[in-house]
Coordinates of N, CA and C in Angstrom, one line a residue:
M1 N 313.6 166.5 -71.5 CA 313.5 165.3 -72.3 C 312.2 164.6 -72.0
P2 N 311.4 164.3 -73.1 CA 310.1 163.6 -72.8 C 310.3 162.1 -72.5
S3 N 309.3 161.5 -71.9 CA 309.4 160.0 -71.7 C 309.6 159.3 -73.0
P4 N 310.4 158.2 -73.1 CA 310.6 157.5 -74.3 C 309.4 156.6 -74.7
F5 N 308.5 156.4 -73.8 CA 307.4 155.5 -74.1 C 306.2 156.2 -74.8
P6 N 305.5 155.6 -75.7 CA 304.4 156.3 -76.4 C 303.2 156.6 -75.5
G7 N 303.1 155.8 -74.4 CA 302.0 156.0 -73.5 C 302.5 156.2 -72.1
M8 N 301.9 155.4 -71.1 CA 302.4 155.4 -69.8 C 303.7 154.7 -69.8
N9 N 304.6 155.3 -69.0 CA 306.0 154.7 -68.8 C 305.9 153.7 -67.6
P10 N 306.0 152.4 -67.8 CA 305.8 151.4 -66.7 C 306.8 151.6 -65.6
Y11 N 308.0 152.2 -65.9 CA 309.0 152.3 -64.9 C 308.6 153.4 -63.8
L12 N 307.6 154.2 -64.2 CA 307.1 155.3 -63.2 C 306.2 154.6 -62.2
E13 N 305.8 153.4 -62.4 CA 304.9 152.7 -61.4 C 305.7 152.1 -60.3
R14 N 307.0 152.2 -60.3 CA 307.8 151.6 -59.2 C 307.6 152.3 -57.9
D15 N 307.6 151.6 -56.8 CA 307.3 152.1 -55.5 C 308.2 153.3 -55.2
V16 N 309.5 153.2 -55.6 CA 310.4 154.3 -55.2 C 310.2 155.6 -56.0
V17 N 309.4 155.5 -57.0 CA 309.2 156.7 -57.9 C 307.8 157.2 -57.8
W18 N 306.8 156.3 -57.5 CA 305.4 156.7 -57.8 C 304.9 157.9 -57.0
H19 N 305.3 158.0 -55.7 CA 304.7 159.1 -54.9 C 305.2 160.4 -55.5
D20 N 306.5 160.5 -55.8 CA 307.0 161.8 -56.4 C 306.2 162.1 -57.7
F21 N 306.1 161.1 -58.6 CA 305.4 161.3 -59.8 C 303.9 161.7 -59.6
H22 N 303.3 161.0 -58.7 CA 301.9 161.3 -58.3 C 301.7 162.8 -57.9
E23 N 302.6 163.3 -57.1 CA 302.5 164.7 -56.6 C 302.8 165.7 -57.7
R24 N 303.8 165.4 -58.5 CA 304.2 166.3 -59.5 C 303.1 166.4 -60.6
F25 N 302.6 165.2 -60.9 CA 301.6 165.1 -62.0 C 300.3 166.0 -61.7
L26 N 299.9 165.9 -60.4 CA 298.7 166.6 -60.1 C 299.0 168.1 -59.9
I27 N 300.1 168.5 -59.4 CA 300.4 169.9 -59.2 C 300.6 170.6 -60.6
L28 N 301.3 169.9 -61.5 CA 301.4 170.5 -62.9 C 300.0 170.5 -63.6
G29 N 299.2 169.4 -63.3 CA 297.9 169.4 -63.9 C 297.0 170.5 -63.4
A30 N 297.2 170.8 -62.1 CA 296.4 172.0 -61.6 C 296.7 173.3 -62.3
G31 N 298.0 173.5 -62.7 CA 298.3 174.7 -63.4 C 297.7 174.7 -64.8
V32 N 297.7 173.5 -65.5 CA 297.1 173.4 -66.9 C 295.6 173.7 -66.8
I33 N 294.9 173.1 -65.9 CA 293.5 173.2 -65.7 C 293.2 174.7 -65.3
G34 N 293.9 175.2 -64.4 CA 293.7 176.5 -63.9 C 293.8 177.6 -64.9
A35 N 294.7 177.4 -65.8 CA 294.9 178.4 -66.9 C 293.7 178.5 -67.8
Q36 N 292.9 177.4 -67.9 CA 291.7 177.4 -68.7 C 290.5 177.8 -67.9
A37 N 290.5 177.5 -66.6 CA 289.3 177.7 -65.8 C 289.1 179.0 -65.2
R38 N 290.2 179.8 -65.0 CA 290.1 181.1 -64.4 C 289.4 182.1 -65.3
P39 N 288.8 183.1 -64.9 CA 288.7 183.5 -63.5 C 287.5 183.0 -62.7
N40 N 286.7 182.2 -63.3 CA 285.4 181.7 -62.7 C 285.6 180.6 -61.7
F41 N 286.8 179.9 -61.9 CA 287.0 178.7 -61.0 C 288.4 178.7 -60.5
L42 N 288.6 178.2 -59.3 CA 289.9 178.0 -58.6 C 290.2 176.5 -58.7
V43 N 291.5 176.2 -58.9 CA 292.0 174.9 -58.8 C 292.9 174.8 -57.6
R44 N 292.5 173.9 -56.7 CA 293.3 173.8 -55.5 C 293.8 172.4 -55.3
V45 N 295.0 172.2 -54.7 CA 295.6 170.9 -54.4 C 295.2 170.6 -52.9
D46 N 294.6 169.5 -52.6 CA 294.3 169.1 -51.3 C 294.9 167.7 -51.0
D47 N 294.9 167.2 -49.8 CA 295.5 166.0 -49.5 C 294.5 165.0 -48.8
H48 N 294.6 163.8 -49.2 CA 294.1 162.7 -48.4 C 295.1 162.4 -47.3
I49 N 294.7 162.1 -46.1 CA 295.7 161.8 -45.1 C 295.3 160.4 -44.6
Y50 N 296.2 159.4 -44.8 CA 296.0 158.1 -44.3 C 296.9 157.8 -43.1
V51 N 296.3 157.3 -42.0 CA 297.1 157.0 -40.8 C 296.8 155.5 -40.6
R52 N 297.9 154.7 -40.6 CA 297.7 153.3 -40.4 C 298.7 152.8 -39.4
E53 N 298.3 151.9 -38.5 CA 299.2 151.3 -37.6 C 300.0 150.2 -38.3
L54 N 301.3 150.3 -38.1 CA 302.2 149.3 -38.7 C 302.1 147.9 -38.1
P55 N 302.5 146.9 -38.8 CA 302.4 145.5 -38.2 C 303.2 145.4 -37.0
D56 N 302.8 144.4 -36.1 CA 303.6 144.2 -34.9 C 305.1 144.0 -35.2
G57 N 305.9 144.6 -34.3 CA 307.3 144.5 -34.4 C 307.9 145.3 -33.3
P58 N 309.2 145.5 -33.3 CA 309.9 146.2 -32.2 C 309.2 147.6 -32.1
R59 N 308.9 148.0 -30.9 CA 308.3 149.3 -30.7 C 309.1 150.1 -29.7
S60 N 309.1 151.4 -29.9 CA 309.9 152.3 -29.0 C 309.0 152.8 -27.9
S61 N 309.6 152.9 -26.7 CA 309.0 153.4 -25.6 C 308.8 154.9 -25.8
V62 N 307.6 155.5 -25.4 CA 307.4 156.9 -25.6 C 307.9 157.7 -24.4
G63 N 308.4 157.0 -23.3 CA 308.9 157.7 -22.2 C 307.8 158.0 -21.2
R64 N 308.1 158.9 -20.2 CA 307.2 159.2 -19.2 C 306.4 160.4 -19.6
A65 N 305.2 160.5 -19.1 CA 304.4 161.7 -19.2 C 305.0 162.7 -18.3
D66 N 304.8 164.0 -18.6 CA 305.5 165.0 -17.8 C 304.6 165.7 -16.8
L67 N 303.6 164.9 -16.3 CA 302.7 165.5 -15.3 C 303.3 165.4 -13.9
G68 N 303.9 164.3 -13.6 CA 304.3 164.0 -12.3 C 305.8 164.1 -12.1
I69 N 306.2 164.3 -10.8 CA 307.6 164.4 -10.4 C 307.8 163.3 -9.4
A70 N 308.7 162.4 -9.6 CA 308.9 161.3 -8.7 C 310.0 161.7 -7.7
P71 N 309.7 161.6 -6.4 CA 310.7 161.9 -5.4 C 311.8 160.8 -5.4
S72 N 313.0 161.2 -5.1 CA 314.1 160.2 -5.1 C 314.0 159.3 -3.9
E73 N 313.4 159.8 -2.8 CA 313.2 158.9 -1.6 C 312.0 159.5 -0.9
Q74 N 311.5 158.6 0.0 CA 310.3 159.1 0.8 C 310.7 160.2 1.8
T75 N 310.0 161.3 1.7 CA 310.3 162.4 2.6 C 309.0 162.8 3.3
S76 N 309.1 163.4 4.5 CA 307.9 163.9 5.1 C 307.5 165.2 4.5
R77 N 306.2 165.5 4.5 CA 305.8 166.7 3.9 C 305.0 167.5 5.0
P78 N 305.2 168.8 4.9 CA 304.4 169.6 5.9 C 302.9 169.4 5.7
S79 N 302.2 169.6 6.8 CA 300.7 169.5 6.7 C 300.2 170.5 5.7
G80 N 299.3 170.0 4.9 CA 298.7 170.9 3.9 C 299.4 171.1 2.6
A81 N 300.6 170.5 2.5 CA 301.4 170.6 1.2 C 300.7 169.7 0.2
A82 N 300.9 170.1 -1.1 CA 300.3 169.4 -2.2 C 301.0 168.0 -2.3
A83 N 300.2 167.0 -2.5 CA 300.8 165.6 -2.7 C 301.6 165.6 -4.0
V84 N 302.7 164.8 -3.9 CA 303.6 164.6 -5.1 C 303.0 163.4 -5.8
L85 N 302.8 163.5 -7.1 CA 302.2 162.4 -7.9 C 303.3 161.3 -8.1
E86 N 302.8 160.1 -8.0 CA 303.6 159.0 -8.3 C 303.9 159.0 -9.8
P87 N 305.0 158.5 -10.2 CA 305.3 158.5 -11.7 C 304.3 157.6 -12.4
P88 N 303.8 158.0 -13.5 CA 302.9 157.2 -14.3 C 303.7 156.0 -14.9
P89 N 303.0 155.0 -15.3 CA 303.8 153.9 -16.0 C 304.3 154.3 -17.3
R90 N 305.4 153.6 -17.7 CA 305.9 153.8 -19.1 C 304.9 153.1 -20.0
L91 N 304.7 153.7 -21.2 CA 303.7 153.2 -22.1 C 304.3 152.8 -23.4
R92 N 303.7 151.9 -24.1 CA 304.1 151.6 -25.5 C 303.0 152.0 -26.4
V93 N 303.3 152.7 -27.5 CA 302.3 153.2 -28.5 C 302.6 152.5 -29.8
P94 N 301.7 151.9 -30.4 CA 302.0 151.2 -31.7 C 302.5 152.3 -32.7
P95 N 303.6 151.9 -33.5 CA 304.0 152.9 -34.5 C 303.0 153.0 -35.6
V96 N 302.9 154.2 -36.1 CA 302.0 154.5 -37.2 C 302.7 155.1 -38.4
E97 N 302.1 154.9 -39.5 CA 302.6 155.5 -40.8 C 301.6 156.5 -41.2
V98 N 302.0 157.8 -41.5 CA 301.1 158.8 -41.9 C 301.5 159.1 -43.4
M99 N 300.5 158.9 -44.3 CA 300.8 159.1 -45.7 C 299.8 160.1 -46.2
R100 N 300.4 161.1 -47.0 CA 299.6 162.1 -47.6 C 299.6 161.9 -49.1
E101 N 298.4 162.0 -49.8 CA 298.3 161.9 -51.2 C 297.4 163.0 -51.7
S102 N 297.9 163.7 -52.7 CA 297.2 164.8 -53.3 C 296.1 164.5 -54.2
Y103 N 295.1 165.4 -54.3 CA 294.1 165.3 -55.3 C 293.7 166.8 -55.6
L104 N 292.9 167.0 -56.7 CA 292.6 168.3 -57.1 C 291.1 168.6 -56.8
E105 N 290.8 169.8 -56.4 CA 289.4 170.3 -56.3 C 289.3 171.5 -57.2
I106 N 288.3 171.6 -58.0 CA 287.9 172.7 -58.8 C 286.7 173.4 -58.2
I107 N 286.9 174.6 -57.8 CA 285.9 175.3 -56.9 C 285.4 176.5 -57.7
D108 N 284.0 176.7 -57.6 CA 283.4 177.8 -58.2 C 283.8 179.1 -57.3
R109 N 284.4 180.1 -57.9 CA 284.9 181.2 -57.2 C 283.9 182.0 -56.4
R110 N 282.7 182.0 -57.0 CA 281.6 182.8 -56.3 C 280.8 182.0 -55.3
S111 N 280.4 180.8 -55.6 CA 279.6 180.0 -54.7 C 280.5 179.2 -53.7
R112 N 281.8 179.1 -54.0 CA 282.7 178.3 -53.2 C 282.3 176.8 -53.2
E113 N 281.5 176.4 -54.1 CA 281.1 175.0 -54.3 C 282.2 174.2 -55.0
V114 N 282.5 173.0 -54.6 CA 283.4 172.1 -55.3 C 282.6 171.5 -56.5
V115 N 283.1 171.8 -57.7 CA 282.3 171.4 -58.8 C 282.9 170.1 -59.4
T116 N 284.2 169.9 -59.2 CA 284.9 168.7 -59.8 C 286.1 168.3 -58.9
V117 N 286.2 167.0 -58.7 CA 287.4 166.4 -58.0 C 288.2 165.6 -59.0
V118 N 289.5 165.8 -59.1 CA 290.4 165.0 -60.0 C 291.3 164.2 -59.1
E119 N 291.2 162.8 -59.3 CA 292.0 161.9 -58.5 C 292.9 161.1 -59.5
L120 N 294.2 161.0 -59.0 CA 295.1 160.1 -59.7 C 295.3 159.0 -58.7
L121 N 294.8 157.8 -59.0 CA 294.8 156.7 -58.1 C 296.2 156.3 -57.7
S122 N 296.3 155.8 -56.4 CA 297.6 155.4 -55.8 C 297.5 153.9 -55.5
P123 N 298.6 153.3 -55.2 CA 298.6 151.9 -54.9 C 297.6 151.6 -53.7
A124 N 297.6 152.5 -52.7 CA 296.7 152.3 -51.6 C 295.3 152.3 -52.0
N125 N 294.8 153.0 -53.0 CA 293.5 153.0 -53.4 C 293.1 151.7 -54.1
K126 N 294.1 150.9 -54.5 CA 293.8 149.7 -55.3 C 294.2 148.4 -54.5
R127 N 294.7 148.6 -53.2 CA 295.1 147.4 -52.5 C 293.9 146.7 -51.9
R128 N 293.6 145.5 -52.3 CA 292.4 144.7 -52.0 C 292.3 144.6 -50.4
N129 N 291.1 144.9 -49.9 CA 290.8 144.7 -48.5 C 291.6 145.6 -47.6
S130 N 292.1 146.7 -48.1 CA 292.9 147.6 -47.2 C 292.0 148.7 -46.7
V131 N 292.3 149.2 -45.5 CA 291.6 150.4 -44.9 C 291.7 151.6 -45.9
D132 N 292.8 151.8 -46.5 CA 293.0 153.0 -47.4 C 292.0 152.9 -48.5
R133 N 291.9 151.7 -49.1 CA 291.0 151.5 -50.2 C 289.5 151.7 -49.8
A134 N 289.2 151.2 -48.6 CA 287.8 151.4 -48.1 C 287.5 152.8 -47.9
Q135 N 288.5 153.6 -47.4 CA 288.3 155.0 -47.2 C 288.1 155.8 -48.5
Y136 N 288.9 155.4 -49.5 CA 288.8 156.0 -50.8 C 287.4 155.7 -51.5
L137 N 287.0 154.4 -51.4 CA 285.7 154.0 -52.0 C 284.6 154.7 -51.3
A138 N 284.7 154.9 -50.0 CA 283.6 155.6 -49.3 C 283.5 157.1 -49.8
K139 N 284.7 157.7 -50.0 CA 284.7 159.1 -50.5 C 284.1 159.1 -51.9
R140 N 284.5 158.2 -52.7 CA 284.1 158.1 -54.1 C 282.6 157.9 -54.2
A141 N 282.0 157.1 -53.3 CA 280.6 156.9 -53.3 C 279.8 158.2 -52.9
T142 N 280.4 158.9 -51.9 CA 279.8 160.2 -51.5 C 279.8 161.2 -52.7
L143 N 280.9 161.2 -53.4 CA 281.0 162.1 -54.6 C 280.0 161.7 -55.7
M144 N 279.8 160.4 -55.9 CA 278.9 159.9 -56.9 C 277.5 160.2 -56.6
S145 N 277.2 160.4 -55.3 CA 275.8 160.7 -54.9 C 275.6 162.2 -54.7
S146 N 276.6 163.0 -55.1 CA 276.5 164.5 -55.0 C 276.4 165.2 -56.3
R147 N 276.5 166.5 -56.3 CA 276.5 167.3 -57.5 C 277.9 167.6 -58.0
T148 N 278.9 166.9 -57.4 CA 280.3 167.1 -57.8 C 280.7 166.1 -58.9
N149 N 281.3 166.6 -59.9 CA 281.9 165.7 -61.0 C 283.1 165.0 -60.5
L150 N 283.4 163.9 -61.0 CA 284.6 163.1 -60.6 C 285.4 162.7 -61.8
V151 N 286.7 163.0 -61.8 CA 287.6 162.5 -62.8 C 288.6 161.6 -62.1
E152 N 288.7 160.4 -62.5 CA 289.5 159.3 -61.9 C 290.5 158.8 -62.9
I153 N 291.7 159.0 -62.6 CA 292.8 158.6 -63.6 C 293.6 157.4 -62.9
D154 N 293.6 156.3 -63.6 CA 294.3 155.1 -63.1 C 295.5 154.8 -64.0
L155 N 296.7 155.1 -63.6 CA 297.9 154.8 -64.4 C 298.8 153.8 -63.7
L156 N 298.1 152.9 -63.0 CA 298.8 151.8 -62.3 C 298.2 150.4 -62.8
R157 N 299.1 149.5 -63.2 CA 298.7 148.2 -63.6 C 298.3 147.3 -62.4
G158 N 299.0 147.5 -61.3 CA 298.8 146.7 -60.2 C 297.5 147.0 -59.4
G159 N 297.1 146.0 -58.6 CA 296.0 146.2 -57.7 C 294.7 146.0 -58.3
E160 N 293.6 146.3 -57.5 CA 292.3 146.1 -58.0 C 291.6 147.5 -58.3
P161 N 291.2 147.7 -59.5 CA 290.7 149.1 -59.8 C 289.3 149.3 -59.1
P162 N 288.9 150.5 -58.9 CA 287.6 150.8 -58.3 C 286.5 150.2 -59.2
P163 N 285.4 149.8 -58.6 CA 284.4 149.1 -59.4 C 283.7 150.0 -60.4
V164 N 283.6 149.5 -61.6 CA 282.9 150.1 -62.7 C 282.1 149.0 -63.4
E165 N 280.8 149.1 -63.6 CA 280.0 148.1 -64.2 C 280.4 147.9 -65.6
D166 N 280.6 146.6 -66.0 CA 281.0 146.1 -67.3 C 282.3 146.7 -67.7
R167 N 283.2 146.9 -66.8 CA 284.6 147.4 -67.1 C 285.3 146.5 -68.1
P168 N 285.8 147.1 -69.2 CA 286.5 146.2 -70.1 C 287.9 145.9 -69.6
D169 N 288.5 144.9 -70.1 CA 289.9 144.5 -69.7 C 290.9 145.6 -70.3
C170 N 291.7 146.2 -69.4 CA 292.6 147.2 -69.8 C 293.7 147.3 -68.7
R171 N 294.8 147.9 -69.2 CA 295.9 148.1 -68.3 C 295.8 149.4 -67.5
Y172 N 295.3 150.5 -68.1 CA 295.1 151.8 -67.5 C 293.7 152.3 -67.9
S173 N 293.3 153.3 -67.2 CA 291.9 153.8 -67.5 C 291.7 155.2 -67.0
V174 N 290.7 155.9 -67.6 CA 290.3 157.2 -67.1 C 288.8 157.1 -67.0
L175 N 288.2 157.6 -65.9 CA 286.8 157.7 -65.7 C 286.4 159.1 -65.6
V176 N 285.4 159.6 -66.3 CA 284.9 161.0 -66.1 C 283.4 160.8 -65.8
S177 N 283.0 161.0 -64.6 CA 281.7 160.9 -64.1 C 281.1 162.3 -63.9
R178 N 280.2 162.7 -64.8 CA 279.5 164.0 -64.7 C 278.3 163.9 -63.8
A179 N 278.1 164.8 -62.9 CA 277.0 164.7 -62.0 C 275.6 164.6 -62.7
D180 N 275.5 165.3 -63.8 CA 274.2 165.3 -64.5 C 274.0 164.2 -65.5
E181 N 275.0 163.3 -65.6 CA 274.8 162.1 -66.5 C 274.8 160.8 -65.7
R182 N 275.0 160.8 -64.4 CA 275.0 159.5 -63.7 C 273.7 158.8 -63.8
P183 N 273.7 157.5 -63.8 CA 274.9 156.6 -63.5 C 275.8 156.4 -64.7
E184 N 275.6 156.9 -65.8 CA 276.5 156.7 -67.0 C 277.7 157.6 -66.8
A185 N 278.9 157.2 -67.3 CA 280.1 157.9 -67.2 C 281.0 157.7 -68.4
G186 N 281.8 158.6 -68.8 CA 282.8 158.4 -69.8 C 283.9 157.5 -69.3
F187 N 284.4 156.6 -70.2 CA 285.4 155.7 -69.7 C 286.4 155.4 -70.9
W188 N 287.7 155.6 -70.6 CA 288.8 155.4 -71.6 C 289.6 154.2 -71.1
P189 N 289.4 153.0 -71.8 CA 290.3 151.9 -71.4 C 291.6 152.0 -72.3
L190 N 292.7 151.7 -71.6 CA 294.0 152.0 -72.3 C 294.9 150.7 -72.1
A191 N 295.5 150.4 -73.2 CA 296.5 149.3 -73.2 C 297.9 149.9 -72.9
L192 N 298.9 149.1 -72.7 CA 300.2 149.5 -72.3 C 300.8 150.4 -73.3
A193 N 300.6 150.2 -74.6 CA 301.2 150.9 -75.7 C 300.4 152.1 -76.1
D194 N 299.2 152.3 -75.6 CA 298.3 153.4 -76.0 C 298.8 154.8 -75.6
R195 N 298.7 155.8 -76.5 CA 298.9 157.1 -76.0 C 297.9 157.5 -75.0
L196 N 298.3 158.2 -74.0 CA 297.3 158.7 -73.0 C 296.5 159.7 -73.6
P197 N 295.2 159.8 -73.3 CA 294.2 160.6 -74.0 C 294.2 162.1 -73.6
V198 N 293.6 162.9 -74.4 CA 293.2 164.2 -74.0 C 291.8 164.1 -73.4
I199 N 291.6 164.5 -72.1 CA 290.4 164.2 -71.4 C 289.7 165.5 -71.1
P200 N 288.3 165.5 -71.0 CA 287.6 166.7 -70.5 C 287.6 166.8 -69.0
I201 N 287.7 168.0 -68.5 CA 287.6 168.3 -67.1 C 286.4 169.1 -66.9
P202 N 285.3 168.5 -66.5 CA 284.0 169.2 -66.4 C 284.0 170.4 -65.5
L203 N 283.5 171.5 -65.9 CA 283.2 172.6 -65.0 C 281.7 172.7 -64.8
S204 N 281.1 173.8 -64.5 CA 279.7 173.9 -64.3 C 279.1 174.8 -65.4
P205 N 277.9 174.4 -65.9 CA 277.3 175.2 -67.0 C 277.2 176.7 -66.6
P206 N 277.3 177.6 -67.5 CA 277.5 177.4 -69.0 C 278.9 177.3 -69.4
H207 N 279.8 177.1 -68.5 CA 281.2 177.1 -68.9 C 281.7 175.8 -69.6
P208 N 282.4 175.9 -70.6 CA 282.9 174.7 -71.3 C 283.9 173.9 -70.5
D209 N 284.1 172.7 -70.8 CA 285.1 171.8 -70.2 C 286.5 172.4 -70.4
A210 N 287.3 172.2 -69.4 CA 288.7 172.3 -69.6 C 289.2 171.0 -70.3
R211 N 290.4 171.1 -70.8 CA 291.0 169.9 -71.4 C 292.4 169.6 -70.8
L212 N 292.6 168.3 -70.6 CA 293.9 167.9 -70.0 C 294.5 166.8 -70.9
D213 N 295.6 167.1 -71.5 CA 296.3 166.2 -72.3 C 297.3 165.4 -71.4
L214 N 296.8 164.2 -71.1 CA 297.6 163.4 -70.1 C 299.0 163.0 -70.6
Q215 N 299.1 162.7 -71.9 CA 300.4 162.4 -72.4 C 301.4 163.5 -72.3
E216 N 301.0 164.7 -72.7 CA 301.8 165.9 -72.7 C 302.2 166.2 -71.2
L217 N 301.2 166.0 -70.3 CA 301.5 166.3 -68.9 C 302.5 165.3 -68.4
L218 N 302.4 164.0 -68.8 CA 303.4 163.0 -68.3 C 304.8 163.4 -68.9
H219 N 304.9 163.8 -70.1 CA 306.2 164.2 -70.7 C 306.8 165.4 -69.9
R220 N 305.9 166.4 -69.5 CA 306.4 167.5 -68.7 C 307.0 167.1 -67.3
V221 N 306.2 166.2 -66.7 CA 306.7 165.7 -65.4 C 308.0 164.9 -65.5
Y222 N 308.1 164.0 -66.5 CA 309.3 163.3 -66.7 C 310.5 164.2 -67.0
D223 N 310.3 165.2 -67.8 CA 311.4 166.1 -68.1 C 311.8 166.9 -66.8
E224 N 310.8 167.5 -66.2 CA 311.1 168.4 -65.0 C 311.7 167.6 -63.9
A225 N 311.3 166.4 -63.7 CA 311.9 165.5 -62.6 C 313.2 164.8 -63.0
A226 N 313.6 165.0 -64.3 CA 314.8 164.3 -64.7 C 314.8 162.8 -64.4
Y227 N 313.6 162.2 -64.7 CA 313.5 160.8 -64.4 C 314.4 159.9 -65.2
E228 N 314.9 160.3 -66.4 CA 315.8 159.5 -67.2 C 317.0 159.1 -66.4
F229 N 317.4 159.8 -65.3 CA 318.6 159.5 -64.5 C 318.2 158.6 -63.3
D230 N 316.9 158.3 -63.1 CA 316.5 157.8 -61.8 C 315.7 156.5 -61.9
V231 N 314.8 156.4 -62.9 CA 313.7 155.4 -62.7 C 314.1 154.0 -63.3
Y232 N 315.3 153.9 -64.0 CA 315.6 152.7 -64.7 C 316.6 151.8 -64.0
D233 N 316.8 152.1 -62.7 CA 317.7 151.3 -61.9 C 317.1 150.0 -61.3
G234 N 315.9 149.7 -61.7 CA 315.2 148.5 -61.3 C 314.1 148.2 -62.3
P235 N 313.6 147.0 -62.2 CA 312.5 146.6 -63.2 C 311.2 147.3 -62.9
P236 N 310.3 147.3 -63.9 CA 309.0 147.8 -63.6 C 308.2 147.0 -62.5
Q237 N 307.3 147.7 -61.8 CA 306.5 147.0 -60.9 C 305.0 147.3 -61.2
P238 N 304.2 146.3 -61.3 CA 304.4 144.9 -61.4 C 305.3 144.5 -62.6
S239 N 305.9 143.4 -62.5 CA 306.7 142.9 -63.6 C 305.9 142.8 -64.9
L240 N 306.6 143.0 -66.0 CA 305.9 142.9 -67.3 C 306.0 141.4 -67.8
T241 N 305.0 141.1 -68.7 CA 305.1 139.7 -69.3 C 306.3 139.7 -70.3
A242 N 306.6 138.5 -70.7 CA 307.8 138.4 -71.7 C 307.5 139.2 -72.9
E243 N 306.3 139.2 -73.4 CA 305.9 140.0 -74.6 C 306.0 141.5 -74.3
E244 N 305.5 141.9 -73.2 CA 305.6 143.3 -72.8 C 307.0 143.7 -72.6
S245 N 307.8 142.9 -72.0 CA 309.2 143.2 -71.8 C 310.0 143.4 -73.1
A246 N 309.7 142.6 -74.1 CA 310.3 142.8 -75.4 C 309.9 144.1 -76.0
W247 N 308.6 144.4 -75.8 CA 308.1 145.7 -76.3 C 308.8 146.9 -75.6
A248 N 308.9 146.8 -74.3 CA 309.4 147.9 -73.5 C 310.9 148.1 -73.8
A249 N 311.6 147.0 -74.2 CA 313.0 147.1 -74.5 C 313.3 148.0 -75.7
R250 N 312.3 148.3 -76.5 CA 312.5 149.1 -77.7 C 312.5 150.6 -77.2
F251 N 312.0 150.9 -76.1 CA 311.9 152.3 -75.6 C 312.8 152.7 -74.4
A252 N 313.0 151.7 -73.5 CA 313.8 152.0 -72.3 C 315.2 152.2 -72.7
P253 N 316.0 153.0 -71.9 CA 317.4 153.2 -72.2 C 318.1 151.8 -72.2
A254 N 319.2 151.7 -72.9 CA 319.9 150.5 -73.1 C 320.4 149.8 -71.8
D255 N 320.7 150.7 -70.8 CA 321.3 150.2 -69.6 C 320.2 149.9 -68.5
A256 N 318.9 150.0 -68.9 CA 317.8 149.8 -67.9 C 317.7 148.3 -67.6

């Protein structure tokens, strides 16, 4: 069953759904691109790994290190015997959250060079003043100064989008930055009701671009994940305006 919305489905932006959608979208997208790019290119799924310390709160003891053995009572030791280590102190380690988020690399099969990176933005990439956003923008800047093409897909209304000069007002967007055209880039601004576009996925000359129909890909993910049974048990995040809610009611299931 395809998504009932003509473009992006705002219910897929909910926190409880997004990570699953993100991973499925990129993995299925890798297959679509790979079918067009082979045999000259490989499409691989890789992960960003974000490790962040959680806010202060109750913390669990990690217990004793297992280097030393504490004697139950003071005993005499024969001359020359190895000293018994005193038990080390018990320590507290701040709890951390480890988050993995996928992205795609298109690799030249012969040179092993990464020719294109495809990113589907996550809430962490758009969270103002966060460490995760800073890490993503640093990687983005590195790509922008390299010979690697960048495809950046933003299907999240919330947060602060990555910087683009003269960015038009829009709900969603796609950026295709070709290494040989920088600083210019292709940009697709999208409204809530817009059909998601068919976008080019740059390869390296003389090979033609692959094509990725984002709307058809979304429909495939929605169908394979059976989201019609899962995503409508809460409101969209961020919340829709009154006008947008009236529009969405035309497409969402009646009990959403």
